[in-house]
Tab-separated table of N, CA and C in Angstrom:
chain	number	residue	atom	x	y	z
A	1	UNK	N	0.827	-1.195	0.000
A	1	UNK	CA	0.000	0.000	0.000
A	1	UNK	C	0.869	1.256	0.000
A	2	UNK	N	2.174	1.101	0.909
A	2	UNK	CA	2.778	2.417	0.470
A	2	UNK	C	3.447	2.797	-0.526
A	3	UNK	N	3.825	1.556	-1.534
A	3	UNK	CA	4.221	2.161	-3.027
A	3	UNK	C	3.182	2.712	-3.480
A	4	UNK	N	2.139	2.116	-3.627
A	4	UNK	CA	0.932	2.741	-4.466
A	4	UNK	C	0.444	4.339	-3.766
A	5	UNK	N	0.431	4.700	-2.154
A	5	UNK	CA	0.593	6.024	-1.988
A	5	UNK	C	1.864	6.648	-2.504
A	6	UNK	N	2.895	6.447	-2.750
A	6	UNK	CA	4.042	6.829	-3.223
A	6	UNK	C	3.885	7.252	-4.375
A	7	UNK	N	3.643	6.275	-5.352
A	7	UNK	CA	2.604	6.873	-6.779
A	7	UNK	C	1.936	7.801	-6.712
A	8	UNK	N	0.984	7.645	-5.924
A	8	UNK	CA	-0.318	8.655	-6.374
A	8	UNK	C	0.385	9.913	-6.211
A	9	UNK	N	1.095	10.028	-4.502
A	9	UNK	CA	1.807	11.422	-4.351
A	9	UNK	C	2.191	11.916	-5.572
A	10	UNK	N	3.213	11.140	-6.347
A	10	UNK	CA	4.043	11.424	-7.421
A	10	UNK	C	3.117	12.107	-8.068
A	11	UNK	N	2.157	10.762	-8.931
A	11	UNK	CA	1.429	11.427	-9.885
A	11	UNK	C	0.699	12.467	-9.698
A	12	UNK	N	0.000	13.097	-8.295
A	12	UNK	CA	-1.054	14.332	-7.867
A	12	UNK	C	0.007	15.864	-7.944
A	13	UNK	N	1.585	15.308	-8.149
A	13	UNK	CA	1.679	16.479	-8.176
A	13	UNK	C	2.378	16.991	-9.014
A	14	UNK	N	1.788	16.259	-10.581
A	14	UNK	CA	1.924	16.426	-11.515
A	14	UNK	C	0.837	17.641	-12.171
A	15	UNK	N	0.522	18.252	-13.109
A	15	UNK	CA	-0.608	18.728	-13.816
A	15	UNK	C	-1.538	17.958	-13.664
A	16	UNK	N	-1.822	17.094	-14.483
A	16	UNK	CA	-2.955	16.497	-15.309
A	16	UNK	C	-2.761	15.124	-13.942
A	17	UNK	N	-3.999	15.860	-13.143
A	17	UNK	CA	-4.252	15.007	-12.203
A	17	UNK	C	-5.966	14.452	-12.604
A	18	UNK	N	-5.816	12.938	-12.630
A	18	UNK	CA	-6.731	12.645	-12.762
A	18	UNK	C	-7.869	11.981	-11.513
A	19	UNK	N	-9.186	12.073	-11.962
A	19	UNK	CA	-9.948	11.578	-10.709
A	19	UNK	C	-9.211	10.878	-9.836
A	20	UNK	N	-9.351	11.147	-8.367
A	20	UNK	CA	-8.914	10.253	-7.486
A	20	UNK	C	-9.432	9.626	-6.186
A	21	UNK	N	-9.785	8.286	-5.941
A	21	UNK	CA	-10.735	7.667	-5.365
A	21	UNK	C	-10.149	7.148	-3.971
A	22	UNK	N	-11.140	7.511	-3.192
A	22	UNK	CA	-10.235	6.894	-1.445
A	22	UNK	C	-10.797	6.241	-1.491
A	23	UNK	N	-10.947	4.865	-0.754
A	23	UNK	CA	-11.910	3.947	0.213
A	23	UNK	C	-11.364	3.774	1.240
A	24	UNK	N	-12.592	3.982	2.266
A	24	UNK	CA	-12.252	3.509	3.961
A	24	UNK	C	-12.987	2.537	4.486
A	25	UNK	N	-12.378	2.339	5.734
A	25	UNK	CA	-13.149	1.144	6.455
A	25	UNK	C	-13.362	1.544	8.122
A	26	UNK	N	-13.336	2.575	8.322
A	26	UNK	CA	-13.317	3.019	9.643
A	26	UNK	C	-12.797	4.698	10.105
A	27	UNK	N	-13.690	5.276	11.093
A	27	UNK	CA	-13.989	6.701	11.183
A	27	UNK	C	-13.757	6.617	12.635
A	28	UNK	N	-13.203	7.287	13.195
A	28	UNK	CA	-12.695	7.659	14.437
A	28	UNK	C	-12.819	9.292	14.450
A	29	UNK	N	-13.530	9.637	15.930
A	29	UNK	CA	-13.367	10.747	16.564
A	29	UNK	C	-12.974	11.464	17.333
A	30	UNK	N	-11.939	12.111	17.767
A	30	UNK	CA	-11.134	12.827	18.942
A	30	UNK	C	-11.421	14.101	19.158
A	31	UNK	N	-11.970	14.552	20.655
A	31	UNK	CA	-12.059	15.749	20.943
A	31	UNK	C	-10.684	16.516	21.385
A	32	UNK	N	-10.685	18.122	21.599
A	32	UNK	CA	-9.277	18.318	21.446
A	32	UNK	C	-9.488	18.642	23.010
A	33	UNK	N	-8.108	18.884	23.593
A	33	UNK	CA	-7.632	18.688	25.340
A	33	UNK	C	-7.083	20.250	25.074
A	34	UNK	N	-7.942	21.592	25.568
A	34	UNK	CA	-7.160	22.895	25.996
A	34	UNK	C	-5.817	22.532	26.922
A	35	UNK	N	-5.495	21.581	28.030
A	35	UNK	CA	-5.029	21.575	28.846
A	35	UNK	C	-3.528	20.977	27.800
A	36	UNK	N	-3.780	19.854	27.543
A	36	UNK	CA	-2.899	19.126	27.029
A	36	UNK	C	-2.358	19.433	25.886
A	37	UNK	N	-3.254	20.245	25.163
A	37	UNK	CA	-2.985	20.330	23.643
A	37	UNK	C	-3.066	19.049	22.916
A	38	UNK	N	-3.838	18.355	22.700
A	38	UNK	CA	-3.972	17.084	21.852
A	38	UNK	C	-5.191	16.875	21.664
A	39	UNK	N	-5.281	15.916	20.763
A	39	UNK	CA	-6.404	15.058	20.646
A	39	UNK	C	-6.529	13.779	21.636
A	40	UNK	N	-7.819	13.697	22.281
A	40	UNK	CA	-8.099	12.258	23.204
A	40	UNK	C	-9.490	12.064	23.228
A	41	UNK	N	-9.908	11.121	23.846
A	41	UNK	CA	-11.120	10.773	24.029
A	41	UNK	C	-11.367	10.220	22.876
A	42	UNK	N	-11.015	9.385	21.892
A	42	UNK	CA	-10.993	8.767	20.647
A	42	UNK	C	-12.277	8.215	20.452
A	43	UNK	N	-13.018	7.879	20.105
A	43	UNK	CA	-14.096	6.992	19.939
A	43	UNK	C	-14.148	6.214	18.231
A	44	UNK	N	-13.936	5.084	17.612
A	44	UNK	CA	-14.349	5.138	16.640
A	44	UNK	C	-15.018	3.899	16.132
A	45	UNK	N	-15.437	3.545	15.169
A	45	UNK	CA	-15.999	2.122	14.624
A	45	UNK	C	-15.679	1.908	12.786
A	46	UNK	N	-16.386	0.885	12.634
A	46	UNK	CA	-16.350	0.478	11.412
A	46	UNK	C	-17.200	1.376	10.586
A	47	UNK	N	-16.644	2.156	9.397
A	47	UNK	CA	-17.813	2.373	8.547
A	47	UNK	C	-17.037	2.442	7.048
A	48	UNK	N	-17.925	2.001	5.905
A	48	UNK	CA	-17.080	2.032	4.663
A	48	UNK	C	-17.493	3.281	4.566
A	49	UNK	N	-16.568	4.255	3.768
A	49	UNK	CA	-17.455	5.413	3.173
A	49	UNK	C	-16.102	5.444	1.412
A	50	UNK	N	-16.523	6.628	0.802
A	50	UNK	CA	-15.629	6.646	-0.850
A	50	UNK	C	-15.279	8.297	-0.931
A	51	UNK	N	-14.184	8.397	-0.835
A	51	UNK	CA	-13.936	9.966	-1.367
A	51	UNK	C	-13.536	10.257	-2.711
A	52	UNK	N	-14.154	10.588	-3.356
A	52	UNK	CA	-14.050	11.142	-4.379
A	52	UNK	C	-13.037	12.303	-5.563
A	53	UNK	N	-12.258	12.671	-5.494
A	53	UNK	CA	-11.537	13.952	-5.766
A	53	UNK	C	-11.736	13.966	-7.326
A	54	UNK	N	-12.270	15.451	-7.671
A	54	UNK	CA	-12.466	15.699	-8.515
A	54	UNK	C	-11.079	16.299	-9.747
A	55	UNK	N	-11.094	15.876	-11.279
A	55	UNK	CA	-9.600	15.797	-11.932
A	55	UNK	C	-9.097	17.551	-11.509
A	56	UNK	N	-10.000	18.630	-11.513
A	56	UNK	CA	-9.780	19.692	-11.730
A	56	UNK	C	-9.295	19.840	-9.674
A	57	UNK	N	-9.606	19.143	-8.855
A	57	UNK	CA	-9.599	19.604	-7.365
A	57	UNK	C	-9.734	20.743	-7.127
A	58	UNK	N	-11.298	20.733	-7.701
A	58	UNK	CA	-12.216	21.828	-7.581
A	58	UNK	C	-13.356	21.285	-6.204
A	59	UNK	N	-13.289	20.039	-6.342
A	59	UNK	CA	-14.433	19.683	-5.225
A	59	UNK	C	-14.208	17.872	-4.815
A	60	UNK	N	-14.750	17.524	-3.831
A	60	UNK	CA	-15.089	16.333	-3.808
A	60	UNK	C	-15.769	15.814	-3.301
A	61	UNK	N	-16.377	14.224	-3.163
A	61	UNK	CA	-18.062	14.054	-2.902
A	61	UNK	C	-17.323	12.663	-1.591
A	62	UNK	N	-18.226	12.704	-0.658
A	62	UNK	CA	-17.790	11.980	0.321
A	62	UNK	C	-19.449	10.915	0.803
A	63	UNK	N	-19.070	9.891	0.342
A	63	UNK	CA	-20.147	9.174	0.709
A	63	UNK	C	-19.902	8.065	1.746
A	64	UNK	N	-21.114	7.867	2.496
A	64	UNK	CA	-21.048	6.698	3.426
A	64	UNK	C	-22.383	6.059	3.034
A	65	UNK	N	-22.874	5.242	4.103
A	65	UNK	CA	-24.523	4.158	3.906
A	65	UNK	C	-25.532	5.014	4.168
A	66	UNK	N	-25.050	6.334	4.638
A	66	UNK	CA	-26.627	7.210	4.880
A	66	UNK	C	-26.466	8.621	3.916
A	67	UNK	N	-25.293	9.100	3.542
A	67	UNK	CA	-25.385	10.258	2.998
A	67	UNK	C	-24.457	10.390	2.115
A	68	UNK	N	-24.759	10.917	1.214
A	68	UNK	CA	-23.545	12.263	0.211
A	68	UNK	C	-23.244	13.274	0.553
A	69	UNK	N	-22.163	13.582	0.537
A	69	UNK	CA	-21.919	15.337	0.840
A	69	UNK	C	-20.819	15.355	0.190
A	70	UNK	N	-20.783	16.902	-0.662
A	70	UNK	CA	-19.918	17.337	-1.193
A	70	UNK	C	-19.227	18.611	-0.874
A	71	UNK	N	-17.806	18.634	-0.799
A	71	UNK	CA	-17.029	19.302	-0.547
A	71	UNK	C	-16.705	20.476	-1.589
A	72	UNK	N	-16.667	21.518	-1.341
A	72	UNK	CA	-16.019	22.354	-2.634
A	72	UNK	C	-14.559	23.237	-1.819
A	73	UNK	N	-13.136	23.144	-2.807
A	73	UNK	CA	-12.383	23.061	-2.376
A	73	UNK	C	-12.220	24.631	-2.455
A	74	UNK	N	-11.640	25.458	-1.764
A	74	UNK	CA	-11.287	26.359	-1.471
A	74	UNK	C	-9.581	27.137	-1.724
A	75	UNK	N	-9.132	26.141	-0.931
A	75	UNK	CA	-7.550	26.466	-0.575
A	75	UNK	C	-6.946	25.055	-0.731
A	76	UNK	N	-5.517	24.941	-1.584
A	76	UNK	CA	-5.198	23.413	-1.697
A	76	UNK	C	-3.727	23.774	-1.603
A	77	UNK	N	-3.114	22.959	-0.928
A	77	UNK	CA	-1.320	22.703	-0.881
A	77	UNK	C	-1.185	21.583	-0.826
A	78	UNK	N	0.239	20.921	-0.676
A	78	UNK	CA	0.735	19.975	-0.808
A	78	UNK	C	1.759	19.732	0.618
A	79	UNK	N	2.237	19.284	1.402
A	79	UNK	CA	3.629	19.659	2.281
A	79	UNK	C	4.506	19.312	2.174
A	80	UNK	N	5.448	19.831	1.381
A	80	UNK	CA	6.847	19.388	0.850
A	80	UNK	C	7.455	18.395	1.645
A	81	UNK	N	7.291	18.331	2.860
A	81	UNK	CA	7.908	17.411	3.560
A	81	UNK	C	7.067	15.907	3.802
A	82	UNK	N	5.836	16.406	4.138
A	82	UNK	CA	4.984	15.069	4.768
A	82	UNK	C	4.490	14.244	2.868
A	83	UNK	N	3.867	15.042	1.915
A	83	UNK	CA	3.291	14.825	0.774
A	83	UNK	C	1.534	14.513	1.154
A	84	UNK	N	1.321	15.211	2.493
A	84	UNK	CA	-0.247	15.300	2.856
A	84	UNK	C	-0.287	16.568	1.767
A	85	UNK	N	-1.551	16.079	1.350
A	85	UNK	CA	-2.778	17.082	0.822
A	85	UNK	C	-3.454	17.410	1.719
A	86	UNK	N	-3.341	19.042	1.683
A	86	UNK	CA	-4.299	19.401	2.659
A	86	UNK	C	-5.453	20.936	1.598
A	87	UNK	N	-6.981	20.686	2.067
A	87	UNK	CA	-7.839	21.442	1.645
A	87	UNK	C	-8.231	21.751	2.590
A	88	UNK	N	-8.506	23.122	2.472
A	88	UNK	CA	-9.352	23.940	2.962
A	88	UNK	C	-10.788	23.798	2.558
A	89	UNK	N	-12.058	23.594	2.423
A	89	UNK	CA	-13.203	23.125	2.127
A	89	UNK	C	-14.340	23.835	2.529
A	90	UNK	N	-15.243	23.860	1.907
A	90	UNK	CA	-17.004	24.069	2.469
A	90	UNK	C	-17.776	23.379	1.636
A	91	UNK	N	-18.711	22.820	2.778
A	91	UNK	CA	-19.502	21.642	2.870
A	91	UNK	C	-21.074	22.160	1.940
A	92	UNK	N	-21.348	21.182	1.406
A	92	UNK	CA	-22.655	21.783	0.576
A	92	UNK	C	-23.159	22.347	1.355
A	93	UNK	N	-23.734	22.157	2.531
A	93	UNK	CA	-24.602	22.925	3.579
A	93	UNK	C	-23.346	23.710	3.972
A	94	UNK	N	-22.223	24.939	4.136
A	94	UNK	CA	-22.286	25.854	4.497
A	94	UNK	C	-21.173	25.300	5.318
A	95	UNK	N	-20.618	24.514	6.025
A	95	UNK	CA	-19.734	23.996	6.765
A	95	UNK	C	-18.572	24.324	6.192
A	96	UNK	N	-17.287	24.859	7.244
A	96	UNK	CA	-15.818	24.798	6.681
A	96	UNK	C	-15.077	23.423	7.601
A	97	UNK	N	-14.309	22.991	6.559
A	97	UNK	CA	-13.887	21.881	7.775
A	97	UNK	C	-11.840	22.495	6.800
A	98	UNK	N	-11.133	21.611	7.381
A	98	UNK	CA	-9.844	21.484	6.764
A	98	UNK	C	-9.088	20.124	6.596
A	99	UNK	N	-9.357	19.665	5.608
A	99	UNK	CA	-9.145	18.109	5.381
A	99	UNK	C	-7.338	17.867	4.804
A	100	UNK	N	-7.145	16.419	5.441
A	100	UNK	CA	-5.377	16.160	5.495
A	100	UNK	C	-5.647	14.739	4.782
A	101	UNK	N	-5.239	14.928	3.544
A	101	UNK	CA	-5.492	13.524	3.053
A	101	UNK	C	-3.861	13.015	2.906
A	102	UNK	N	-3.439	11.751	3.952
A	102	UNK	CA	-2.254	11.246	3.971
A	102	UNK	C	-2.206	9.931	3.765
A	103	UNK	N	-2.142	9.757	2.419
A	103	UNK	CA	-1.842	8.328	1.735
A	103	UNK	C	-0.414	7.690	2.223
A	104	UNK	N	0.218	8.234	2.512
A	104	UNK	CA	1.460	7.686	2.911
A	104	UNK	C	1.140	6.721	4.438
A	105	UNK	N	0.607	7.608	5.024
A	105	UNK	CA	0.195	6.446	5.928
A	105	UNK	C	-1.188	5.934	6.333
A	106	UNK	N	-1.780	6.006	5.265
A	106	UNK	CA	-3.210	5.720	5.020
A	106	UNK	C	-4.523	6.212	5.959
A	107	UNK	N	-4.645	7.046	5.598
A	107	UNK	CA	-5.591	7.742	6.705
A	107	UNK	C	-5.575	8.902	6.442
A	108	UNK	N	-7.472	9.689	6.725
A	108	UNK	CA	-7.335	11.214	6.172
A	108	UNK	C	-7.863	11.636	7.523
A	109	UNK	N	-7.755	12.829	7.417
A	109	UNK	CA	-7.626	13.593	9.037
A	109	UNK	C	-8.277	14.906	8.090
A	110	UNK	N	-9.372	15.237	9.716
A	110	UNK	CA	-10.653	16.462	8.986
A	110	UNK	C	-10.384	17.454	10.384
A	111	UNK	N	-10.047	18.588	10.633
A	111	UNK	CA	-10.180	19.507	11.630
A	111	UNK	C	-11.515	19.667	11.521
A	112	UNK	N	-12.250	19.846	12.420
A	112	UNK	CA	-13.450	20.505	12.282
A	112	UNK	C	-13.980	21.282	13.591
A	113	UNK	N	-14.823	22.213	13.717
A	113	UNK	CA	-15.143	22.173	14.938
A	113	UNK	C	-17.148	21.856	15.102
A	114	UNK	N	-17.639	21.374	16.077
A	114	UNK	CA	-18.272	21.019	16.175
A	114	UNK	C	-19.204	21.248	17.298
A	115	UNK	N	-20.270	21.449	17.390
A	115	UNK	CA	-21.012	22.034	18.843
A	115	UNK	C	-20.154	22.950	19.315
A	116	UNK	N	-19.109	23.971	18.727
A	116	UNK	CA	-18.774	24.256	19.617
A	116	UNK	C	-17.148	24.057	20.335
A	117	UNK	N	-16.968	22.547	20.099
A	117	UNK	CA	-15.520	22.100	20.288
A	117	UNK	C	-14.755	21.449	18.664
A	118	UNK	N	-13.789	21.638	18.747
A	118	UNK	CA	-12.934	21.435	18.338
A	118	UNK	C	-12.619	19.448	18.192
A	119	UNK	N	-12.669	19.299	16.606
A	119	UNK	CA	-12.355	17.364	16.746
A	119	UNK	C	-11.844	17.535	15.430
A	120	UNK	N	-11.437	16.234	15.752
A	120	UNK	CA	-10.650	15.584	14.731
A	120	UNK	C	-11.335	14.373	14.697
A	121	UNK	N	-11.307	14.309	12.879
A	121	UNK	CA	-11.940	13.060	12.502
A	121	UNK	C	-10.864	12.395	12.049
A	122	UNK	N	-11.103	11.173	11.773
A	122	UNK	CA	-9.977	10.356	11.189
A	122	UNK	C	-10.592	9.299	10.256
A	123	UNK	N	-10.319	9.672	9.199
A	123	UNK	CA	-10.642	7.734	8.057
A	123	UNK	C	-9.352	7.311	8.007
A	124	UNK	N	-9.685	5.657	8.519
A	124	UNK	CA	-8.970	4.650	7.820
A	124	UNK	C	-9.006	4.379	6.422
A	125	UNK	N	-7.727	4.568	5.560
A	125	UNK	CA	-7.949	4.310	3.884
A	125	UNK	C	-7.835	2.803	3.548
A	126	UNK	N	-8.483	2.628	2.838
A	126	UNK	CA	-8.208	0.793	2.584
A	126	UNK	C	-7.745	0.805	1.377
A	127	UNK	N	-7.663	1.608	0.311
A	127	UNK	CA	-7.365	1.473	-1.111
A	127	UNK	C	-7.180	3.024	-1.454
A	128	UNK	N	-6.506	3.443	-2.115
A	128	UNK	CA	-6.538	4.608	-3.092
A	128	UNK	C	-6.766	4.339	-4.724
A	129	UNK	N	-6.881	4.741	-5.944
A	129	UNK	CA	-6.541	4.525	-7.083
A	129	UNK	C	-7.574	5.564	-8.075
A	130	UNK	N	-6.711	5.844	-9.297
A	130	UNK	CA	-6.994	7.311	-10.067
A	130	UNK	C	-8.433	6.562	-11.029
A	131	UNK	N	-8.975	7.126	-11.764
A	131	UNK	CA	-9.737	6.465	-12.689
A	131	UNK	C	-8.742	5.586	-13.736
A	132	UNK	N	-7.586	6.557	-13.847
A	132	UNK	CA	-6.791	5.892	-15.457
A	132	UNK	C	-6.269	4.768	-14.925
A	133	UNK	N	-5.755	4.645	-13.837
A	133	UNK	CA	-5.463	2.855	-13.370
A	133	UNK	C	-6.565	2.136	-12.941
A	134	UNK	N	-7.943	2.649	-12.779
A	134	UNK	CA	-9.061	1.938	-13.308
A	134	UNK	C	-9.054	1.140	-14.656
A	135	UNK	N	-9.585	1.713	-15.336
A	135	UNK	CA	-8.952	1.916	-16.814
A	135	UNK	C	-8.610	1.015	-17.437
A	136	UNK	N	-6.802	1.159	-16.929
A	136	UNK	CA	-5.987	0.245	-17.412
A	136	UNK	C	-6.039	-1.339	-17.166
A	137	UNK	N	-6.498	-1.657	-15.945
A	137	UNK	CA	-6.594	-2.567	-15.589
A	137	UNK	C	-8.376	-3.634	-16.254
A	138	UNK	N	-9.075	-2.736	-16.277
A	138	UNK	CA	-10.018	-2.999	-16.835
A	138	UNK	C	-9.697	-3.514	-18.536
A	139	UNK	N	-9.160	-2.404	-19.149
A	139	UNK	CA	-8.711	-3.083	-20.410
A	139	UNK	C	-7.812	-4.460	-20.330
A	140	UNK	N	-7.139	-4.558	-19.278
A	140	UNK	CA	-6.071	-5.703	-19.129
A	140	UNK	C	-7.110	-6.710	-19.320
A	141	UNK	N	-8.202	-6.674	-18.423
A	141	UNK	CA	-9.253	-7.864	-18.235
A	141	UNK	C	-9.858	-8.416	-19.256
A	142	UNK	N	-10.366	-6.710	-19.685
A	142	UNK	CA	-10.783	-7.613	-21.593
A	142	UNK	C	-9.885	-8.236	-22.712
A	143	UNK	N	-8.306	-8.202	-22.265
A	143	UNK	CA	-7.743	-8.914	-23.435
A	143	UNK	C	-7.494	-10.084	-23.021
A	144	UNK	N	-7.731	-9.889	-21.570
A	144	UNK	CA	-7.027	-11.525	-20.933
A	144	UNK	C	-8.666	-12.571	-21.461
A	145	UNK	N	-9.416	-12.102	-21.598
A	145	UNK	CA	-10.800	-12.176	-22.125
A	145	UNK	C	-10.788	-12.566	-23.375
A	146	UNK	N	-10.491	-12.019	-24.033
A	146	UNK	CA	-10.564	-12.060	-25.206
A	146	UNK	C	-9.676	-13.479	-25.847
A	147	UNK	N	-8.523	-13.337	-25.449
A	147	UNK	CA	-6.931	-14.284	-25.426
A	147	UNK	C	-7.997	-15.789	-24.823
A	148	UNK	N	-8.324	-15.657	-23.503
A	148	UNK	CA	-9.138	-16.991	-23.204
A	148	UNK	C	-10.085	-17.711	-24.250
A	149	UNK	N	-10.737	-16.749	-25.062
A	149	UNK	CA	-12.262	-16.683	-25.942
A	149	UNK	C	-11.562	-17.524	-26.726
A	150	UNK	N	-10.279	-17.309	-27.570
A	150	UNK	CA	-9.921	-17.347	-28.833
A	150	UNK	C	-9.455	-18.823	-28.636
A	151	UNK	N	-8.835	-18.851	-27.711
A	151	UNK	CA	-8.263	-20.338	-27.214
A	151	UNK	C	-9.287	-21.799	-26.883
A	152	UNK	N	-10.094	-20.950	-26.615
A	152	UNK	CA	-11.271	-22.265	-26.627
A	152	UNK	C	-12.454	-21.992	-28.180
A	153	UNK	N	-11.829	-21.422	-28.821
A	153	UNK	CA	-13.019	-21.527	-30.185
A	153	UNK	C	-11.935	-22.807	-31.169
């Protein structure tokens, strides 16, 4: 998994970035500690959800089993050092959050504040991959397809 974040880094920070797809398997929540300065009180569970990134990272659509919501991107960098993507964002309904998408060590991280306090969300990533290595691999299937077809006619 970390060559393939290694890639994507590469390739996202190229131009011609194409669609790019998260999948997770788990959402964790941490409230933040004035005293301590950290995040604690963790709470999290299982949930699949799909992030979306749009080719232009103009926006992206974040789905789970109960909702869609889409992000429209605001402010975007890169961190020369870590290779987190980080956006600045507002939420179709009006929400700003600041999202850390870190493929390197699989997991995206959302500042947000909430009621009031201050959390951090966290997805577990289970997969990354662009549409064009969709794609490619898909065409692989139809020749390996095809190559099988020919062999049994």
């Amino acid at each position: 998994m970390k060559s393939i974040a290694t890639i994507l880094l590469i390739f996202l920070s190229t131009q011609a970035f194409a669609q790019l797809s998260i999948s997770c398997t788990y959402r964790e929540v941490c409230l933040w500690n004035d005293n301590s300065e950290t995040f604690e009180d963790c709470k999290g569970y299982e949930e699949n959800s799909l992030f979306k990134i749009n080719p232009d990272e103009t926006m992206f659509i974040h789905t789970t089993e109960t909702i869609q919501s889409a992000y429209y991107i605001n402010e975007k960098e890169v961190d020369e050092e870590s290779g987190v993507m980080i956006y600045s964002v507002e939420s179709d309904v009006g929400n700003e959050y600041v999202y850390f998408f870190d493929l390197e060590h699989d997991e995206i991280r959302v500042a947000a504040e909430i009621d009031g306090e201050m959390v951090m969300i966290r997805f577990m990533v289970k997969k990354a991959w662009t549409k064009k290595e969709r794609s490619g691999k898909k065409n692989k299937l139809r020749e390996l397809n095809s190559v099988n077809r020919d062999r049994r006619m």
